[in-house]
Coordinates of C-alpha atoms in Angstrom, one line a residue:
M1 CA -38.1 18.9 4.3
K2 CA -35.7 21.2 5.5
R3 CA -34.3 24.3 3.3
R4 CA -31.1 22.9 3.2
L5 CA -31.5 19.6 1.3
V6 CA -33.8 21.3 -1.1
A7 CA -31.1 23.6 -1.5
F8 CA -28.7 20.8 -2.2
T9 CA -31.0 19.1 -4.8
L10 CA -31.4 22.8 -6.3
C11 CA -28.1 22.6 -7.2
L12 CA -27.4 18.8 -8.0
A13 CA -29.2 19.5 -10.6
M14 CA -28.1 22.8 -11.6
V15 CA -24.7 21.4 -12.0
I16 CA -26.4 17.7 -13.6
S17 CA -27.8 20.2 -16.0
M18 CA -24.5 21.7 -17.1
L19 CA -23.0 18.8 -17.7
A20 CA -26.2 17.8 -19.5
G21 CA -25.6 19.9 -21.8
C22 CA -22.1 17.9 -22.9
S23 CA -23.8 14.7 -23.3
S24 CA -27.5 13.8 -23.6
K25 CA -26.7 10.3 -20.7
S26 CA -25.2 11.6 -18.1
A27 CA -27.1 10.0 -15.4
E28 CA -28.8 11.8 -12.4
P29 CA -27.2 11.0 -8.9
S30 CA -29.7 9.8 -5.6
V31 CA -29.3 12.7 -3.5
T32 CA -31.3 11.7 0.4
G33 CA -31.2 13.7 3.5
G34 CA -30.8 12.0 6.8
N35 CA -34.5 12.9 7.3
G36 CA -34.3 10.2 4.0
A37 CA -36.5 13.2 2.2
S38 CA -35.3 13.4 -1.9
A39 CA -36.1 16.3 -4.2
E40 CA -35.6 17.5 -7.3
A41 CA -35.5 20.6 -9.5
E42 CA -34.1 23.2 -12.3
E43 CA -33.0 27.2 -10.8
H44 CA -29.6 28.1 -10.0
K45 CA -26.6 27.4 -7.0
E46 CA -27.2 31.1 -5.7
A47 CA -30.4 29.7 -4.1
G48 CA -28.1 27.4 -1.5
E49 CA -25.7 29.8 -0.8
A50 CA -28.1 32.0 0.5
D51 CA -30.1 29.7 2.6
K52 CA -26.9 28.2 4.3
E53 CA -25.8 32.6 5.4
D54 CA -29.1 32.6 7.8
S55 CA -28.4 29.8 9.3
D56 CA -25.2 29.8 11.5
E57 CA -25.4 25.7 11.9
L58 CA -22.4 23.9 10.9
Y59 CA -23.1 22.1 7.9
F60 CA -21.4 18.5 6.6
V61 CA -22.0 16.1 3.9
Y62 CA -21.5 13.4 3.4
V63 CA -20.4 11.1 -0.5
S64 CA -20.7 7.7 0.6
P65 CA -20.4 5.3 -2.9
L66 CA -24.1 3.3 -2.3
L67 CA -26.7 5.6 -0.5
S68 CA -28.9 2.8 -0.1
H69 CA -26.5 -0.7 0.9
P70 CA -27.1 -2.5 3.5
I71 CA -23.1 -1.8 4.4
W72 CA -23.4 1.5 3.6
L73 CA -26.5 2.0 5.1
L74 CA -24.6 1.2 9.1
A75 CA -22.7 4.8 8.5
K76 CA -25.5 6.6 7.5
D77 CA -26.7 5.6 11.1
G78 CA -23.5 7.1 12.8
F79 CA -22.8 10.0 10.4
D80 CA -27.6 10.8 11.6
S81 CA -26.2 9.8 15.0
A82 CA -23.7 12.3 15.6
C83 CA -25.1 15.3 13.8
K84 CA -27.8 14.8 16.2
E85 CA -25.7 14.9 19.6
L86 CA -23.1 17.9 17.8
G87 CA -26.3 19.4 16.8
V88 CA -24.9 19.2 12.8
E89 CA -27.0 20.1 9.6
G90 CA -26.2 16.3 7.4
D91 CA -27.5 15.6 4.5
W92 CA -26.0 11.5 3.5
V93 CA -25.8 10.9 -0.5
G94 CA -24.8 9.2 -2.9
P95 CA -25.6 6.3 -6.0
Q96 CA -27.4 3.7 -6.2
G97 CA -24.1 2.3 -7.9
I98 CA -21.7 2.6 -8.2
S99 CA -19.6 5.5 -10.2
A100 CA -17.7 8.0 -9.4
E101 CA -18.6 10.1 -11.6
E102 CA -21.6 10.9 -10.2
M103 CA -19.8 10.8 -7.2
A104 CA -17.5 13.9 -8.6
Q105 CA -21.0 15.6 -9.5
L106 CA -22.4 15.4 -6.0
V107 CA -18.5 16.3 -4.5
D108 CA -19.2 19.7 -6.6
T109 CA -23.0 20.7 -5.4
A110 CA -21.4 20.6 -1.9
T111 CA -18.1 23.1 -2.3
A112 CA -20.7 24.6 -4.4
Q113 CA -23.4 24.7 -1.6
N114 CA -20.3 25.6 1.3
A115 CA -20.7 23.1 3.4
D116 CA -18.7 22.7 5.6
G117 CA -17.0 19.6 5.8
I118 CA -17.9 16.2 3.4
I119 CA -16.8 13.6 3.9
T120 CA -16.8 10.3 1.3
Q121 CA -14.9 7.8 -0.5
G122 CA -12.7 6.9 -2.7
I123 CA -14.0 5.5 -5.4
C124 CA -14.3 9.0 -5.7
P125 CA -11.8 11.0 -7.7
A126 CA -9.2 13.2 -6.3
E127 CA -9.7 16.8 -8.4
P128 CA -13.5 17.2 -7.2
V129 CA -11.6 16.7 -3.6
Q130 CA -9.2 17.7 -3.8
A131 CA -11.1 21.5 -5.3
A132 CA -13.8 20.9 -1.8
V133 CA -10.0 20.9 0.3
D134 CA -8.0 24.2 -1.2
E135 CA -12.0 26.3 -0.9
G136 CA -11.2 25.7 3.1
I137 CA -13.9 22.7 3.3
A138 CA -12.5 20.0 6.2
V139 CA -12.4 17.1 4.7
L140 CA -12.4 13.3 6.0
T141 CA -11.9 10.3 4.2
V142 CA -13.5 6.9 5.2
D143 CA -12.8 3.9 4.5
S144 CA -10.8 4.0 1.5
D145 CA -8.4 6.5 1.0
I146 CA -7.9 9.5 -1.7
A147 CA -3.7 9.7 -0.7
S148 CA -3.1 12.1 -3.3
V149 CA -5.4 14.7 -2.4
D150 CA -3.4 16.9 0.1
G151 CA -4.6 18.5 2.8
R152 CA -7.7 16.5 3.8
L153 CA -8.0 15.9 7.5
A154 CA -7.6 13.0 7.9
H155 CA -8.9 9.1 6.7
L156 CA -10.3 6.4 9.1
G157 CA -10.5 2.8 7.0
K158 CA -9.4 -0.9 8.0
D159 CA -6.2 -1.5 9.2
I160 CA -5.3 -4.8 6.1
N161 CA -2.6 -5.6 8.0
R162 CA -3.8 -6.0 10.9
Q163 CA -6.8 -7.9 8.8
A164 CA -3.4 -9.9 7.3
E165 CA -3.1 -10.8 10.8
L166 CA -5.9 -11.9 12.2
M167 CA -6.6 -14.0 9.6
Y168 CA -3.0 -16.0 10.1
E169 CA -4.2 -15.7 13.4
E170 CA -6.9 -18.0 13.2
A171 CA -6.2 -20.1 10.8
C172 CA -3.5 -21.5 12.3
K173 CA -6.6 -23.2 15.1
Y174 CA -7.4 -25.6 12.5
I175 CA -4.0 -26.4 10.4
S176 CA -1.6 -27.2 12.6
D177 CA 1.9 -26.0 12.2
D178 CA 3.5 -29.3 10.4
E179 CA 0.7 -28.9 7.7
K180 CA 1.3 -26.6 4.9
I181 CA -0.4 -23.8 4.1
V182 CA -2.6 -23.7 0.5
L183 CA -3.7 -20.6 0.0
S184 CA -6.4 -18.8 -2.1
I185 CA -7.0 -15.2 -2.3
Q186 CA -10.1 -13.3 -4.1
C187 CA -10.5 -9.6 -4.5
V188 CA -12.8 -7.0 -5.9
A189 CA -10.0 -5.9 -9.3
L190 CA -6.0 -6.9 -9.9
N191 CA -5.2 -3.5 -10.3
T192 CA -6.7 -0.9 -8.1
D193 CA -3.9 0.1 -5.4
F194 CA -6.0 -1.4 -1.5
Y195 CA -6.5 -4.9 -3.5
V196 CA -3.1 -4.9 -4.1
D197 CA -1.9 -4.2 -1.0
S198 CA -4.5 -6.0 0.9
N199 CA -3.6 -8.8 -0.9
N200 CA 0.1 -8.5 0.1
A201 CA -0.8 -8.3 2.9
V202 CA -2.3 -11.5 3.8
I203 CA 0.9 -13.0 2.0
A204 CA 2.8 -11.3 4.2
A205 CA 1.3 -13.4 7.3
F206 CA 1.2 -16.6 5.8
E207 CA 4.3 -16.4 4.7
N208 CA 5.7 -16.6 8.2
H209 CA 3.9 -20.1 8.9
P210 CA 6.0 -22.6 9.7
G211 CA 4.3 -26.2 8.1
G212 CA 5.1 -23.5 4.2
F213 CA 3.2 -21.9 2.7
E214 CA 1.6 -21.7 -1.3
L215 CA 0.3 -18.7 -2.6
A216 CA -2.3 -21.0 -5.3
N217 CA -4.0 -17.5 -7.2
I218 CA -5.4 -14.6 -6.7
S219 CA -9.2 -13.7 -8.3
A220 CA -10.7 -11.1 -9.2
S221 CA -14.6 -10.4 -9.1
N222 CA -14.4 -7.5 -10.3
G223 CA -17.8 -7.2 -7.2
D224 CA -20.3 -9.1 -8.9
K225 CA -21.3 -12.1 -7.8
A226 CA -21.4 -14.7 -9.8
V227 CA -18.2 -14.1 -11.4
G228 CA -16.4 -14.1 -8.3
I229 CA -19.0 -17.9 -7.9
N230 CA -17.4 -18.7 -11.7
E231 CA -13.4 -17.5 -10.2
W232 CA -14.0 -20.2 -7.3
L233 CA -14.6 -22.8 -9.4
N234 CA -11.9 -22.6 -12.2
T235 CA -9.8 -22.2 -9.3
F236 CA -10.8 -25.4 -7.1
N237 CA -9.9 -27.3 -9.9
T238 CA -7.4 -26.1 -11.1
Y239 CA -5.7 -26.2 -7.6
P240 CA -6.8 -29.0 -5.7
E241 CA -4.6 -29.1 -3.3
I242 CA -5.7 -25.9 -1.8
N243 CA -7.1 -25.5 2.0
V244 CA -7.2 -22.1 3.4
C245 CA -9.0 -19.1 0.6
V246 CA -9.6 -15.8 1.6
G247 CA -12.5 -13.5 0.4
L248 CA -11.3 -9.8 0.3
S249 CA -14.9 -8.6 -1.1
A250 CA -17.7 -8.0 1.0
D251 CA -19.4 -11.7 -0.7
A252 CA -16.0 -13.5 -2.1
A253 CA -16.8 -15.5 0.9
A254 CA -19.9 -16.5 -0.4
G255 CA -19.2 -17.2 -3.2
C256 CA -16.6 -19.7 -2.4
I257 CA -18.9 -21.6 -0.5
T258 CA -21.6 -21.8 -4.0
A259 CA -18.9 -23.5 -5.3
S260 CA -17.3 -25.7 -2.4
D261 CA -20.6 -26.8 -1.6
E262 CA -21.9 -27.4 -5.7
L263 CA -18.3 -29.6 -5.1
E264 CA -18.4 -31.0 -2.3
I265 CA -15.6 -29.4 -0.7
T266 CA -16.9 -27.1 2.0
D267 CA -15.6 -29.8 5.5
D268 CA -12.2 -29.6 3.2
L269 CA -11.3 -25.1 3.1
I270 CA -10.9 -22.5 6.0
V271 CA -12.8 -19.6 4.9
F272 CA -12.3 -16.0 5.7
G273 CA -14.1 -13.3 4.8
V274 CA -14.8 -9.1 5.2
D275 CA -17.7 -7.7 6.3
D276 CA -19.9 -8.2 8.3
T277 CA -22.9 -9.2 5.7
E278 CA -26.5 -11.0 6.5
E279 CA -25.1 -13.8 4.0
N280 CA -21.2 -14.2 5.6
M281 CA -22.7 -13.8 9.3
D282 CA -24.8 -16.2 8.0
L283 CA -22.0 -18.5 6.8
L284 CA -20.2 -18.3 10.7
K285 CA -22.5 -19.7 12.6
E286 CA -23.3 -22.9 9.9
G287 CA -19.1 -23.2 10.6
K288 CA -19.3 -22.5 6.7
I289 CA -16.9 -20.3 6.9
K290 CA -14.1 -19.2 9.5
G291 CA -14.9 -15.6 10.3
T292 CA -15.2 -12.4 9.0
V293 CA -12.6 -9.2 9.2
V294 CA -14.7 -6.2 10.3
V295 CA -14.4 -2.9 10.5
S296 CA -16.4 -0.1 12.3
F297 CA -18.8 1.4 9.9
W298 CA -20.5 2.9 12.1
N299 CA -17.4 4.9 12.7
Y300 CA -17.3 5.9 9.4
G301 CA -20.9 7.8 10.2
Y302 CA -20.6 9.0 13.7
Q303 CA -16.6 9.2 14.4
A304 CA -15.5 11.1 11.7
A305 CA -18.4 13.7 12.5
Y306 CA -16.8 14.4 14.7
W307 CA -13.2 14.3 14.0
L308 CA -15.1 17.5 11.0
Y309 CA -16.7 19.3 14.2
Q310 CA -13.6 19.7 16.8
N311 CA -11.8 20.0 14.0
I312 CA -13.6 23.2 12.9
T313 CA -14.5 24.5 16.2
E314 CA -11.4 23.4 18.2
G315 CA -8.9 23.6 16.1
R316 CA -7.4 19.3 16.4
V317 CA -6.2 17.9 14.1
P318 CA -5.3 13.6 14.5
E319 CA -1.5 12.6 15.5
Q320 CA -1.1 11.1 11.4
K321 CA -3.2 10.6 8.9
I322 CA -3.9 7.5 8.6
N323 CA -6.7 5.7 10.8
D324 CA -7.7 2.4 12.0
A325 CA -11.3 2.8 12.1
G326 CA -11.8 -0.4 14.6
T327 CA -10.8 -3.4 12.8
M328 CA -11.4 -7.1 14.2
M329 CA -12.4 -10.8 13.5
V330 CA -15.3 -11.4 13.8
T331 CA -15.8 -15.1 14.6
T332 CA -19.0 -17.9 16.8
E333 CA -17.2 -16.5 19.6
N334 CA -17.4 -12.4 19.7
M335 CA -20.5 -12.6 17.0
D336 CA -23.3 -11.5 20.1
N337 CA -21.4 -8.8 21.6
Y338 CA -19.0 -6.7 18.7
A339 CA -21.8 -4.1 16.6
E340 CA -20.7 -2.6 20.3
L341 CA -17.6 -3.2 21.1
L342 CA -17.8 -1.1 17.1
K343 CA -19.2 1.8 18.0
V344 CA -16.0 2.7 20.6
K345 CA -15.7 6.4 19.7
V346 CA -12.2 8.0 19.9
D347 CA -11.7 11.8 20.2
L348 CA -9.3 14.4 18.5
P349 CA -6.0 15.3 20.6
E350 CA -6.4 17.8 22.5

């Protein structure tokens, strides 16, 4: 086990111990380094700070929203690969289940550990991320941004406008110009800025259909597939005229198909999803969904680490704060080679 990982865990234990003094119900975050090791201890954070002074290696911490989720492990693979190529020491950390509080603790720990760079995602509260930036740590966000953080290096994410256009263009391959589109959307949460913007982008794209457009409804799964399935069942029973369904969370398309199979209406629907989950890819092979829009989670790790390195060592900065990590529609035509196409790295300008 690397001394850095031990020190990180010691420091994290200190943060948790302090929080425990305020609440006996505090949950402990999971910590995993690039070598897959994990540990627990109770020592003072100076152990970690002293360890950093003994090494000239850059030290990056990736605070993911889900430690072991298959989609996020693609980002871990990219992160680990970049760190190995660059000679950077990297720790992959995060909660086992979605927890803004645990992510905040992990960012605080990385800051106390004097990390050179932090990569994290928008579920994390802004305050600890801003504190890291204020301490001079290079910070990059992925997937969903933390726009209120002043001084973050950049954001790498999905281009939601391109996603919407790709869905509309693909739908037009199955629906004629003189046929009306009746659309239903399902996302994770109705009151989250990211999903509000994503929903509006889809509506704006489909409104251009010459045969007419109607939005039947927008439902939310709250990140629970069972809830999502029930919402789809209610949707189809209430709006039997729906012919296009868009799922904007990873399991929304699969939930849609489960519901439509039960009602025996799958053949009447054009369904799109997001992310290249195993379930979505299987449904794509079966022809039950027409496509799934993916973004390069590999680049969430690989390119993000390179950008931090190029900024710290060469002073390079991106031309803009918000950047597309590689948004692509996967269909049966490109499903065999899309993964490699998503691994293209774009360097920061010199």
